[in-house]
PDB file of C-alpha atoms in Angstrom:
ATOM      1  CA  MET Z 147      14.102  -4.133  -0.624  1.00 95.00           C
ATOM      2  CA  ASN Z 148      11.156  -5.252  -2.908  1.00 97.00           C
ATOM      3  CA  VAL Z 149       7.921  -6.627  -1.371  1.00 98.00           C
ATOM      4  CA  SER Z 150       5.137  -8.002  -3.283  1.00 98.00           C
ATOM      5  CA  ILE Z 151       1.940  -8.553  -1.407  1.00 98.00           C
ATOM      6  CA  LYS Z 152      -0.235 -11.108  -3.600  1.00 98.00           C
ATOM      7  CA  TYR Z 153      -3.950 -11.070  -2.314  1.00 98.00           C
ATOM      8  CA  CYS Z 154      -7.452 -12.578  -3.238  1.00 97.00           C
ATOM      9  CA  VAL Z 155      -9.641 -10.169  -5.075  1.00 96.00           C
ATOM     10  CA  VAL Z 156     -12.482 -12.564  -4.844  1.00 96.00           C
ATOM     11  CA  TRP Z 157     -12.678 -12.509  -1.159  1.00 97.00           C
ATOM     12  CA  ASN Z 158     -11.497  -8.704  -0.945  1.00 97.00           C
ATOM     13  CA  TYR Z 159      -8.344  -8.942   0.858  1.00 98.00           C
ATOM     14  CA  GLU Z 160      -7.352  -5.786  -0.789  1.00 97.00           C
ATOM     15  CA  PRO Z 161      -7.903  -3.578   2.367  1.00 98.00           C
ATOM     16  CA  ARG Z 162      -5.706  -6.107   4.337  1.00 97.00           C
ATOM     17  CA  ALA Z 163      -2.921  -5.651   1.861  1.00 98.00           C
ATOM     18  CA  LEU Z 164      -3.348  -2.058   2.010  1.00 97.00           C
ATOM     19  CA  SER Z 165      -2.999  -2.053   5.675  1.00 97.00           C
ATOM     20  CA  LEU Z 166       0.163  -4.028   5.631  1.00 98.00           C
ATOM     21  CA  ARG Z 167       1.680  -1.694   2.900  1.00 97.00           C
ATOM     22  CA  GLU Z 168       1.056   1.047   5.363  1.00 97.00           C
ATOM     23  CA  GLU Z 169       2.772  -1.084   8.232  1.00 97.00           C
ATOM     24  CA  LEU Z 170       5.676  -1.846   6.124  1.00 97.00           C
ATOM     25  CA  ASP Z 171       6.131   1.877   4.881  1.00 96.00           C
ATOM     26  CA  LEU Z 172       6.413   2.741   8.425  1.00 96.00           C
ATOM     27  CA  ALA Z 173       8.960   0.282   9.513  1.00 97.00           C
ATOM     28  CA  PHE Z 174      11.145   0.479   6.511  1.00 96.00           C
ATOM     29  CA  SER Z 175      12.600   3.650   4.426  1.00 92.00           C
ATOM     30  CA  ASP Z 176      13.936   1.485   1.679  1.00 92.00           C
ATOM     31  CA  ILE Z 177      11.277  -0.484   0.649  1.00 95.00           C
ATOM     32  CA  ILE Z 178       9.155  -0.721  -2.793  1.00 96.00           C
ATOM     33  CA  VAL Z 179       5.817  -2.431  -2.256  1.00 97.00           C
ATOM     34  CA  GLU Z 180       3.797  -3.975  -5.025  1.00 97.00           C
ATOM     35  CA  HIS Z 181       0.092  -5.213  -4.886  1.00 96.00           C
ATOM     36  CA  VAL Z 182      -0.433  -8.274  -6.962  1.00 97.00           C
ATOM     37  CA  PRO Z 183      -4.137  -9.161  -7.312  1.00 97.00           C
ATOM     38  CA  GLY Z 184      -4.490 -13.109  -7.259  1.00 94.00           C
ATOM     39  CA  ALA Z 185      -7.136 -15.686  -6.299  1.00 91.00           C
ATOM     40  CA  ARG Z 186      -7.788 -18.639  -4.244  1.00 92.00           C
ATOM     41  CA  GLY Z 187      -7.934 -17.059  -0.892  1.00 96.00           C
ATOM     42  CA  SER Z 188      -4.232 -15.953  -1.352  1.00 97.00           C
ATOM     43  CA  PHE Z 189      -2.487 -13.496   0.820  1.00 98.00           C
ATOM     44  CA  GLU Z 190       1.104 -14.183   0.021  1.00 98.00           C
ATOM     45  CA  VAL Z 191       4.085 -11.792   1.177  1.00 98.00           C
ATOM     46  CA  ILE Z 192       7.262 -12.104  -1.068  1.00 98.00           C
ATOM     47  CA  VAL Z 193      10.226 -10.160  -0.168  1.00 97.00           C
ATOM     48  CA  ASP Z 194      13.193  -9.936  -2.889  1.00 96.00           C
ATOM     49  CA  ASP Z 195      11.759 -13.293  -4.627  1.00 95.00           C
ATOM     50  CA  MET Z 196      11.738 -15.207  -1.125  1.00 97.00           C
ATOM     51  CA  LEU Z 197       8.265 -16.199   0.181  1.00 98.00           C
ATOM     52  CA  VAL Z 198       8.155 -15.057   3.968  1.00 97.00           C
ATOM     53  CA  PHE Z 199       4.384 -15.321   4.612  1.00 98.00           C
ATOM     54  CA  SER Z 200       1.858 -17.461   3.025  1.00 98.00           C
ATOM     55  CA  LYS Z 201      -2.167 -17.459   4.093  1.00 98.00           C
ATOM     56  CA  LEU Z 202      -2.372 -20.547   1.894  1.00 96.00           C
ATOM     57  CA  GLU Z 203       0.261 -22.678   3.912  1.00 97.00           C
ATOM     58  CA  LEU Z 204      -0.787 -21.304   7.447  1.00 97.00           C
ATOM     59  CA  ASP Z 205      -4.352 -20.752   6.736  1.00 97.00           C
ATOM     60  CA  ARG Z 206      -4.385 -17.484   8.732  1.00 98.00           C
ATOM     61  CA  PHE Z 207      -3.659 -13.703   8.132  1.00 98.00           C
ATOM     62  CA  PRO Z 208      -0.470 -12.390   9.609  1.00 98.00           C
ATOM     63  CA  ASN Z 209      -0.707 -10.790  13.041  1.00 96.00           C
ATOM     64  CA  GLU Z 210       0.179  -7.331  13.308  1.00 94.00           C
ATOM     65  CA  GLY Z 211       4.106  -6.767  13.262  1.00 96.00           C
ATOM     66  CA  GLU Z 212       4.509 -10.444  12.199  1.00 98.00           C
ATOM     67  CA  VAL Z 213       5.699  -9.685   8.551  1.00 98.00           C
ATOM     68  CA  ILE Z 214       8.149  -7.142   9.786  1.00 97.00           C
ATOM     69  CA  GLN Z 215       9.655  -9.403  12.368  1.00 97.00           C
ATOM     70  CA  LEU Z 216       9.917 -12.163   9.509  1.00 96.00           C
ATOM     71  CA  ILE Z 217      11.629  -9.395   7.220  1.00 94.00           C
ATOM     72  CA  LYS Z 218      14.013  -8.689   9.943  1.00 93.00           C
ATOM     73  CA  GLU Z 219      15.228 -12.205  10.534  1.00 87.00           C
TER      74      GLU Z 219
END
């Protein structure tokens, strides 16, 4: 499974991206996580080319465990 976390560098969302990466690494053994610097306040999670979470659409960050649940669904 390939996961891309696109995060805003202007607002320094990198720590959130790193935290999510740790959460994903603990939950899945077959995962490759890529960090993609972005802009505009983005925090987007793409799994195998499918957008599963978008801060730009929801106007919030994911809750703890939320991305894992979305991937499992």
